[in-house]
XYZ file of C-alpha atoms in Angstrom:
626
model
C 113.636 93.477 110.551
C 114.803 95.415 113.431
C 117.394 93.762 115.641
C 117.265 96.385 118.373
C 115.673 99.908 119.079
C 118.768 101.791 117.839
C 118.008 100.353 114.137
C 114.370 101.236 114.537
C 115.142 104.974 115.348
C 117.461 105.543 112.607
C 114.785 103.941 110.063
C 112.171 106.392 111.737
C 114.196 109.243 111.289
C 114.695 108.445 107.619
C 110.872 108.003 106.957
C 110.237 111.409 108.919
C 112.219 113.364 106.470
C 111.011 111.580 103.602
C 107.374 112.233 104.687
C 108.107 115.757 105.097
C 109.353 115.908 101.694
C 106.506 114.133 100.373
C 103.924 116.352 101.612
C 105.715 119.340 100.398
C 105.436 117.830 96.987
C 102.296 116.920 94.952
C 100.399 114.144 96.702
C 96.753 113.147 96.267
C 94.772 111.482 99.388
C 91.800 109.545 98.544
C 89.605 108.747 101.546
C 88.879 105.006 101.225
C 87.007 104.658 104.617
C 83.701 102.610 104.520
C 81.294 105.710 104.278
C 83.438 106.999 101.111
C 83.793 103.724 99.719
C 80.048 103.272 99.698
C 79.789 106.190 97.728
C 82.248 105.111 95.155
C 85.768 106.330 96.367
C 87.378 103.417 95.122
C 86.413 104.039 91.626
C 87.734 107.589 92.120
C 91.103 106.270 93.198
C 91.054 104.114 90.310
C 90.397 107.085 87.953
C 93.402 109.003 89.537
C 95.843 105.875 88.931
C 94.542 105.511 85.552
C 94.771 109.251 84.730
C 98.079 109.460 86.268
C 99.664 106.742 84.423
C 98.120 107.853 81.205
C 100.044 111.366 81.427
C 103.186 109.482 82.982
C 102.799 111.342 86.516
C 102.181 108.688 88.749
C 105.346 108.344 91.130
C 107.068 105.857 93.370
C 108.205 106.380 97.120
C 111.133 104.375 98.525
C 113.442 104.923 101.363
C 116.040 106.251 99.004
C 114.037 109.035 97.039
C 110.891 110.468 95.943
C 110.098 111.026 92.010
C 110.207 114.839 92.346
C 108.538 115.389 89.071
C 105.854 112.656 89.766
C 102.569 112.624 91.835
C 102.049 110.107 94.689
C 98.574 108.776 95.069
C 97.451 107.494 98.559
C 94.899 105.907 100.416
C 93.625 107.660 103.367
C 91.283 106.667 106.398
C 88.033 108.278 107.306
C 88.283 111.999 107.486
C 84.818 112.329 109.383
C 82.876 113.810 106.855
C 81.021 110.519 105.810
C 78.048 112.772 104.460
C 80.356 114.713 101.921
C 82.099 111.770 100.376
C 83.892 110.645 98.437
C 86.708 113.104 99.701
C 89.960 113.908 98.213
C 92.876 115.957 99.554
C 95.419 117.698 97.395
C 98.924 118.291 98.911
C 100.757 120.730 99.484
C 97.822 123.087 98.539
C 95.442 121.171 100.884
C 92.635 121.770 99.090
C 89.951 119.391 100.276
C 87.239 118.263 97.633
C 84.090 116.685 98.374
C 81.441 114.598 96.498
C 84.030 113.741 94.087
C 82.891 111.399 91.334
C 85.410 109.641 88.324
C 84.239 112.217 86.071
C 85.893 114.912 88.200
C 89.448 113.506 88.152
C 90.759 114.921 84.709
C 89.748 118.239 85.678
C 91.611 117.942 89.336
C 94.558 116.689 87.556
C 94.654 119.490 84.969
C 93.833 122.201 87.105
C 94.927 121.601 90.767
C 97.618 118.834 90.228
C 99.310 120.641 87.448
C 98.653 124.031 88.003
C 97.801 124.477 91.632
C 94.383 125.996 90.837
C 91.512 125.244 93.107
C 88.009 123.824 91.916
C 85.413 125.984 93.890
C 82.475 123.814 92.944
C 83.953 120.709 95.068
C 85.063 122.610 98.009
C 83.236 121.415 101.386
C 80.328 123.435 102.512
C 80.790 124.906 105.813
C 77.743 123.524 107.753
C 77.503 126.723 109.916
C 78.066 129.362 107.255
C 76.791 127.596 104.267
C 79.970 129.031 102.438
C 82.174 126.966 100.246
C 85.653 126.447 102.105
C 88.926 125.165 100.455
C 90.376 123.291 103.324
C 88.884 121.080 105.998
C 90.904 122.875 108.612
C 89.226 126.339 107.758
C 85.670 124.747 108.535
C 84.005 125.719 111.952
C 83.146 121.875 111.910
C 86.902 121.148 112.072
C 87.862 124.007 114.334
C 85.321 123.221 116.727
C 86.627 119.655 117.508
C 90.034 118.317 118.931
C 91.441 115.768 116.788
C 94.025 114.007 119.399
C 93.122 110.369 118.339
C 92.168 111.208 114.780
C 95.244 113.376 114.135
C 96.735 113.984 110.545
C 93.173 114.164 108.839
C 93.312 113.500 105.227
C 96.999 113.135 105.176
C 97.805 109.576 106.684
C 97.893 106.403 104.667
C 95.933 103.833 106.207
C 97.256 101.176 104.664
C 101.172 102.071 105.325
C 103.246 101.112 108.313
C 106.047 103.164 107.009
C 103.667 106.145 107.045
C 102.891 105.297 110.494
C 106.262 105.204 111.732
C 106.938 108.548 109.945
C 104.363 110.279 112.283
C 105.987 109.013 115.131
C 104.253 105.369 115.182
C 105.680 102.879 117.380
C 108.024 105.414 119.321
C 106.002 104.749 122.458
C 106.354 101.230 122.486
C 110.148 101.490 121.781
C 110.234 103.693 125.087
C 107.761 101.366 126.900
C 110.257 98.230 126.027
C 113.643 100.112 126.372
C 113.192 102.674 129.309
C 110.074 101.750 131.406
C 109.165 98.724 133.450
C 105.769 97.325 133.307
C 104.846 98.756 136.568
C 106.028 102.068 135.498
C 103.577 102.130 132.342
C 100.521 101.051 134.341
C 101.340 103.966 136.989
C 101.553 106.080 133.945
C 98.186 104.744 132.663
C 96.604 105.298 136.086
C 98.015 108.736 136.544
C 96.376 109.827 133.022
C 93.182 108.968 134.461
C 92.317 106.971 131.080
C 88.866 105.321 131.519
C 87.378 102.513 128.900
C 85.824 103.831 125.891
C 83.694 100.988 125.168
C 80.854 101.872 127.717
C 80.905 101.617 131.207
C 84.091 103.844 131.694
C 86.007 101.740 134.190
C 89.373 103.318 134.922
C 91.908 101.637 132.649
C 94.790 101.720 134.753
C 93.418 99.769 137.540
C 92.155 96.968 135.206
C 95.693 96.657 133.803
C 97.307 96.420 137.504
C 94.656 93.614 138.376
C 95.720 91.717 135.349
C 99.100 92.427 135.877
C 98.931 90.825 139.666
C 96.826 88.116 138.803
C 98.677 84.611 139.278
C 99.350 82.722 135.645
C 102.445 82.019 133.627
C 99.939 82.429 130.492
C 98.030 85.708 130.142
C 96.166 87.206 127.060
C 95.219 90.398 125.663
C 92.107 91.162 123.997
C 90.621 93.976 121.861
C 86.892 94.460 121.854
C 86.216 95.446 118.111
C 82.704 94.181 118.280
C 80.984 97.452 117.725
C 77.179 96.130 117.639
C 75.374 99.360 118.131
C 73.079 100.602 115.184
C 74.537 104.054 114.142
C 77.971 103.632 115.945
C 81.075 103.187 113.889
C 83.837 104.946 115.854
C 85.732 101.568 116.208
C 85.579 100.686 112.610
C 86.745 104.005 111.692
C 89.776 103.850 114.013
C 90.659 100.463 112.778
C 90.403 101.304 109.091
C 92.445 104.841 109.361
C 95.039 104.008 111.854
C 95.156 100.278 112.584
C 98.669 100.602 113.795
C 97.846 103.041 116.617
C 95.496 100.277 117.986
C 97.933 97.521 117.469
C 100.716 99.595 119.218
C 98.647 100.027 122.173
C 98.026 96.187 122.394
C 101.555 95.491 122.029
C 102.364 97.899 125.120
C 99.234 96.502 127.082
C 100.753 93.146 126.491
C 104.099 94.113 128.012
C 102.748 96.035 130.964
C 100.298 92.957 132.155
C 102.703 90.252 131.231
C 100.677 88.753 128.326
C 101.984 86.511 125.621
C 99.256 86.277 123.179
C 96.539 88.876 121.753
C 93.364 88.653 119.941
C 91.420 91.540 118.081
C 87.801 90.387 118.015
C 86.433 92.544 115.334
C 82.691 91.950 113.632
C 82.764 90.215 110.185
C 80.503 93.109 108.840
C 83.470 95.356 108.938
C 85.319 93.514 106.208
C 87.807 96.630 105.367
C 88.401 96.920 109.067
C 89.581 93.283 109.194
C 91.782 93.733 106.072
C 93.670 96.698 107.425
C 94.188 95.196 110.987
C 95.280 91.816 109.651
C 97.788 93.859 107.079
C 98.970 95.670 110.214
C 99.821 92.856 112.097
C 101.651 90.979 109.246
C 103.703 94.294 108.610
C 104.493 94.860 112.019
C 105.784 91.014 112.307
C 108.028 91.864 109.090
C 109.927 94.628 110.928
C 110.320 92.712 114.074
C 107.747 94.902 115.801
C 105.734 91.970 116.793
C 106.327 88.121 117.399
C 109.565 86.628 119.173
C 112.086 88.985 121.012
C 110.699 92.201 119.756
C 113.542 94.726 119.104
C 116.043 92.393 120.970
C 114.310 93.207 124.178
C 113.451 89.487 125.298
C 109.797 90.395 125.141
C 107.730 88.276 122.861
C 103.943 89.047 122.071
C 102.018 87.783 118.989
C 98.455 88.582 117.973
C 95.731 87.367 115.742
C 92.218 88.403 114.339
C 89.011 86.794 115.469
C 85.995 87.718 113.346
C 82.965 87.871 115.138
C 79.555 86.436 113.741
C 77.498 89.879 114.401
C 76.043 89.140 117.703
C 75.281 92.154 119.771
C 75.852 90.163 122.788
C 79.406 89.539 121.997
C 80.356 93.085 123.209
C 79.835 91.897 126.518
C 83.150 90.797 127.550
C 82.666 87.459 129.058
C 80.273 86.374 125.792
C 83.049 87.743 123.523
C 85.751 85.643 125.411
C 83.253 82.612 124.825
C 82.979 83.395 121.119
C 86.997 83.409 120.820
C 87.030 79.890 122.458
C 84.979 78.810 119.864
C 81.822 78.451 121.993
C 78.306 80.193 121.873
C 78.479 83.599 122.602
C 76.617 83.775 125.845
C 77.773 85.902 129.042
C 78.769 84.274 132.768
C 78.402 85.499 135.875
C 81.138 87.790 137.533
C 83.056 87.292 139.656
C 85.690 85.807 138.799
C 86.207 88.862 136.412
C 88.152 88.379 133.075
C 91.384 89.673 134.826
C 91.350 86.595 137.047
C 89.775 84.199 135.084
C 89.294 84.818 131.089
C 90.258 83.145 127.970
C 90.817 79.279 128.816
C 90.712 80.313 132.446
C 93.611 82.496 132.204
C 94.208 85.826 133.270
C 92.912 88.212 130.564
C 92.947 92.180 129.875
C 90.152 93.283 127.591
C 89.766 97.040 126.452
C 87.859 98.740 123.573
C 89.670 99.631 120.481
C 89.649 103.487 121.206
C 91.012 102.558 124.716
C 94.166 101.150 123.153
C 94.558 103.861 120.602
C 94.968 106.538 123.640
C 97.915 104.172 124.971
C 100.619 105.165 122.568
C 99.502 109.116 122.881
C 99.627 108.847 126.566
C 103.346 107.614 126.668
C 104.271 109.757 123.907
C 102.818 113.032 125.311
C 103.004 112.702 128.940
C 100.377 112.510 131.627
C 100.291 116.459 132.273
C 99.650 116.989 128.368
C 97.148 114.275 128.011
C 95.174 115.519 130.907
C 94.827 119.183 129.529
C 92.074 117.862 127.625
C 88.618 116.832 128.882
C 87.469 117.193 132.874
C 89.021 116.020 135.916
C 87.428 112.548 136.088
C 87.201 112.000 132.480
C 90.404 113.200 130.821
C 91.265 113.117 127.243
C 88.985 113.124 124.140
C 85.941 110.871 122.897
C 84.949 109.930 119.290
C 81.297 110.052 118.708
C 79.174 108.838 115.638
C 76.384 111.518 114.865
C 73.461 110.781 113.006
C 70.190 112.582 112.358
C 68.696 115.207 110.296
C 71.657 117.780 110.617
C 73.743 119.556 108.363
C 76.595 117.423 108.642
C 76.955 114.047 110.263
C 79.708 111.319 110.685
C 82.365 110.899 113.100
C 83.489 113.651 115.547
C 86.222 113.741 118.089
C 85.708 116.207 121.056
C 87.188 116.730 124.520
C 85.134 115.265 127.557
C 82.996 118.097 128.943
C 81.878 119.228 125.411
C 77.842 120.041 125.488
C 75.343 118.498 123.126
C 74.499 122.123 121.954
C 78.183 122.477 120.850
C 78.022 119.081 118.836
C 74.420 119.590 117.068
C 75.064 123.489 116.123
C 78.842 124.470 116.362
C 80.028 121.241 114.815
C 77.240 119.512 112.776
C 75.777 122.939 111.659
C 72.307 122.619 113.178
C 69.248 121.072 111.523
C 68.304 120.622 107.903
C 65.450 123.150 107.218
C 62.085 122.133 108.696
C 63.524 120.071 111.618
C 63.463 121.094 115.355
C 65.125 119.719 118.159
C 63.189 117.299 120.425
C 65.876 114.815 121.869
C 69.166 113.149 121.639
C 69.622 109.229 121.911
C 73.055 108.606 123.370
C 74.997 105.399 124.243
C 73.475 103.102 121.489
C 70.355 100.891 121.629
C 70.931 100.494 125.354
C 71.464 104.301 126.090
C 69.228 107.210 127.143
C 66.961 109.561 125.566
C 67.491 113.121 126.859
C 65.496 115.902 126.286
C 65.926 119.520 125.517
C 66.574 120.380 129.285
C 69.903 118.384 128.836
C 71.211 120.117 125.841
C 73.722 122.258 127.864
C 75.066 119.480 130.043
C 78.739 118.532 129.562
C 79.222 115.130 128.342
C 81.405 113.066 130.710
C 80.832 109.614 132.373
C 79.893 110.969 135.955
C 77.510 113.956 134.291
C 75.655 111.461 131.896
C 75.323 108.792 134.977
C 73.511 111.154 136.931
C 71.085 111.843 134.213
C 70.666 108.023 134.096
C 72.454 107.875 130.727
C 75.817 106.758 129.715
C 78.519 107.377 127.139
C 78.402 103.831 125.746
C 80.215 103.285 122.803
C 79.778 106.890 121.396
C 76.668 106.952 119.176
C 74.693 110.083 119.280
C 71.142 109.868 117.259
C 69.494 113.551 117.090
C 65.817 113.057 117.244
C 63.369 115.928 116.222
C 59.838 116.971 116.817
C 58.481 114.857 114.244
C 59.487 111.687 115.748
C 57.224 109.892 118.181
C 59.264 108.929 121.513
C 57.342 105.834 122.122
C 58.175 104.553 118.844
C 61.820 105.209 119.672
C 61.657 103.050 122.404
C 60.133 100.381 120.735
C 62.537 100.582 117.794
C 65.650 100.207 120.231
C 63.861 97.457 122.100
C 62.786 95.511 118.917
C 67.085 95.493 118.562
C 67.795 94.413 121.897
C 65.284 91.875 122.401
C 66.152 90.091 119.017
C 70.000 90.399 120.377
C 69.327 88.591 123.570
C 71.140 85.282 124.079
C 68.469 83.855 126.061
C 70.528 82.838 128.809
C 68.545 84.572 131.603
C 64.718 84.899 132.076
C 64.752 88.544 132.856
C 66.028 89.371 129.516
C 64.833 86.851 127.667
C 61.239 87.016 128.497
C 61.160 90.558 130.060
C 62.381 92.125 126.806
C 59.777 90.426 124.722
C 56.734 91.119 126.996
C 58.031 94.832 127.335
C 58.224 95.038 123.700
C 54.675 93.842 123.251
C 53.471 96.313 125.407
C 55.022 98.961 123.475
C 53.412 97.580 120.346
C 50.249 98.394 122.093
C 50.904 102.045 122.488
C 51.971 102.357 119.014
C 48.763 100.303 117.683
C 46.588 102.764 119.895
C 45.397 99.828 122.008
C 47.271 100.564 125.402
C 45.637 101.282 128.492
C 46.855 102.889 131.735
C 47.297 99.519 133.303
C 49.587 98.803 130.366
C 51.643 102.073 131.280
C 52.112 100.729 134.737
C 52.985 97.240 133.853
C 55.907 98.649 131.345
C 57.379 100.710 134.069
C 57.219 97.788 136.638
C 58.756 95.304 134.013
C 61.435 97.719 132.851
C 62.785 98.114 136.304
C 62.549 94.362 136.841
C 64.512 93.603 133.852
C 67.214 96.138 134.748
C 67.652 94.905 138.114
C 67.710 91.018 137.593
C 69.332 90.518 134.297
C 72.685 88.858 134.132
C 74.879 90.980 131.991
C 74.944 94.520 130.668
C 72.700 93.765 127.611
C 69.838 93.201 129.760
C 70.587 95.636 132.556
C 70.615 98.300 130.072
C 68.253 97.014 127.572
C 65.054 98.936 129.246
C 67.118 102.443 129.191
C 65.212 103.854 126.351
C 61.947 102.998 127.956
C 62.526 104.291 131.448
C 64.170 107.541 130.061
C 61.198 108.210 127.665
C 58.991 107.363 130.572
C 60.658 110.087 132.741
C 61.209 112.763 130.195
C 58.277 112.263 127.803
C 55.704 110.485 129.723
C 53.008 112.791 128.313
C 53.534 111.020 125.017
C 52.675 107.803 126.348
C 49.364 109.162 128.062
C 48.482 110.589 124.596
C 48.846 107.202 122.898
C 46.426 105.814 125.633
C 43.980 108.798 124.969
C 43.934 108.205 121.370
C 46.453 110.308 119.798
C 50.243 110.370 118.839
C 51.445 113.772 119.324
C 53.901 113.872 116.665
C 51.767 112.100 113.969
C 54.037 109.324 113.486
C 52.307 106.497 114.478
C 49.877 105.372 111.745
C 47.690 103.361 113.847
C 45.896 106.672 114.840
C 45.716 107.750 111.454
C 43.443 106.457 108.431
C 43.722 106.301 104.549
C 40.764 108.195 102.851
C 39.979 108.572 99.087
C 39.241 112.093 98.268
C 35.970 111.745 96.193
C 36.871 115.016 94.422
C 39.839 113.732 92.959
C 39.322 110.115 92.389
C 37.939 108.700 88.937
C 36.895 105.419 89.955
C 39.818 103.527 87.901
C 39.723 100.757 90.674
C 43.440 100.347 90.749
C 43.642 100.656 94.399
C 41.027 98.146 94.824
C 43.021 95.492 92.799
C 46.291 96.316 94.743
C 44.679 96.126 98.256
C 45.811 92.871 100.096
C 43.013 93.072 102.457
C 40.027 93.789 99.973
C 39.226 96.675 101.917
C 38.573 98.777 99.014
C 35.136 98.969 97.320
C 33.346 100.788 94.643
C 31.783 101.044 91.148
C 34.278 101.910 87.885
C 33.935 105.441 87.175
C 32.944 106.505 90.808
C 34.835 107.327 93.767
C 35.664 104.462 95.680
C 35.898 103.885 99.720
C 37.907 102.296 102.121
C 36.764 99.883 104.632
C 38.549 101.091 108.010
C 37.854 97.943 110.004
C 39.830 96.014 106.935
C 42.468 98.383 106.317
C 45.745 97.491 108.039
C 47.387 100.876 106.650
C 50.106 99.312 104.374
C 49.825 102.322 102.237
C 50.117 100.147 99.077
C 47.000 101.565 97.689
C 48.274 105.382 98.167
C 51.520 104.255 96.332
C 49.362 102.784 93.496
C 47.002 105.595 92.772
C 48.215 107.589 89.780
C 45.922 110.761 90.944
C 47.115 110.801 94.470
C 43.660 110.706 95.434
C 44.498 108.688 98.736
C 45.759 110.587 101.503
C 46.938 109.496 105.331
C 45.003 111.614 107.652
């Protein structure tokens, strides 16, 4: 445990020297982020451990020395290429291997670890050129990003406070506690222009200032890690790969606003993120970087993890606070704002995971360097999770002001064969759908707001021409209506009624009156709902009505332009193929198929519910959806 800042600096300098030496030796880094783990990364790690032990090659790293003739095996966090995992990086050669399986391990040890030879078949495939690339930093995907928060890709240790300190970790905390007043920290954050990364983009500095000036002897700092958007996993990635970065930001925030206690609210569906953050807290306490009298400065601050139960509405700050207090997660009217009356009625600062992760970087690099990235009103970088039929998907980090075209084509490599761009859904289930007209629009808070969209938490879902935009709106509203807490009528009843109308469209039963009612109801929900969930729930409807209205009209007229809505199709049996075995009739739950054995069967379209079971059972593929 460090008694003062001087002891910490001496320790940090030793670790920096050690890490540099380690990276110049042979080290193996296995990505154990959730994406890679789901594809078997832990088995790959175990295979390396077993193979190295068997050959007496597994080395240990201590402050005193590194086993020069041995190999160090490390766990690293998400590298962003989730679609190519499990991922393995071999230092000092910097070879980056993808889709590694345990059976590859002996060959990697034989050829790369012992001889320094590359294994070309395991190289990443560049999504733009289609060529095999030996190092991730050589890929166009990597070059076209700006890894500011996600630094040290593939060569950081997600479970090691020593590695974090060796990379400059906690130096910003030391600087804040020993050479800056709380007011100076707040002024620095204000000057940086940092805006909240959780959705609304409220300026971070003023929020800290409000909390600092609020009356009260007891104050709290809360981290909102309740990332409930389908397809969004930026916060999870940060908490898994660099938990100390977020923790350091929270401790600095606690000092700046005068708080004594912090809570990290992380959804329970992120077990690895919870595990990593709890370990980070424990390790920071052991070194005296968290707890009583931190570094002998007289500042005391402690922190604990609160696991969320999975309610999407708990991403709203007042509902989140209610959940921490042990109450049902339901929002309350504002004002008073949490900065005035938050946890148990005390002034409370709430920021997003990514927001806190920016703080140590700002204090480390200075305002001027920080503002070199991004735009004037949206400085810095933003992490996005990209999903869809693209050549590469996963986590990316880009400067604010980057266009959708750059993300889709210059980073993710464009579409897989047979797919064409139609729209992008940005900002999570409460975000907006943008057409091709917006593909060259710079992504920042203000520009997106003008387009009636929002950055949100950072989820980007790329949609192709094979997708029905009415179905997209129905899909996302199905999520938000189920996640409504039910406290206010516009959200509780309005989203359900809007969903019912959308069902009529996708089932081919909608009228022009339904179109008029849907638009009016969506605007009412947006205006009258209590919290952000309800106010943004109609966004997918309103944006698709604005930009893809012709698809709604086509559904009224009896056609789904994309061919996605099965209500406008029917299953038919091809009499030239059907041999009359009767298997389809026996499997039909509606008894809609009749006929004589040995002769072609027919489907009663009045009874058919288009479940598709008959088509899946037919051994001759005689049943088609047309």
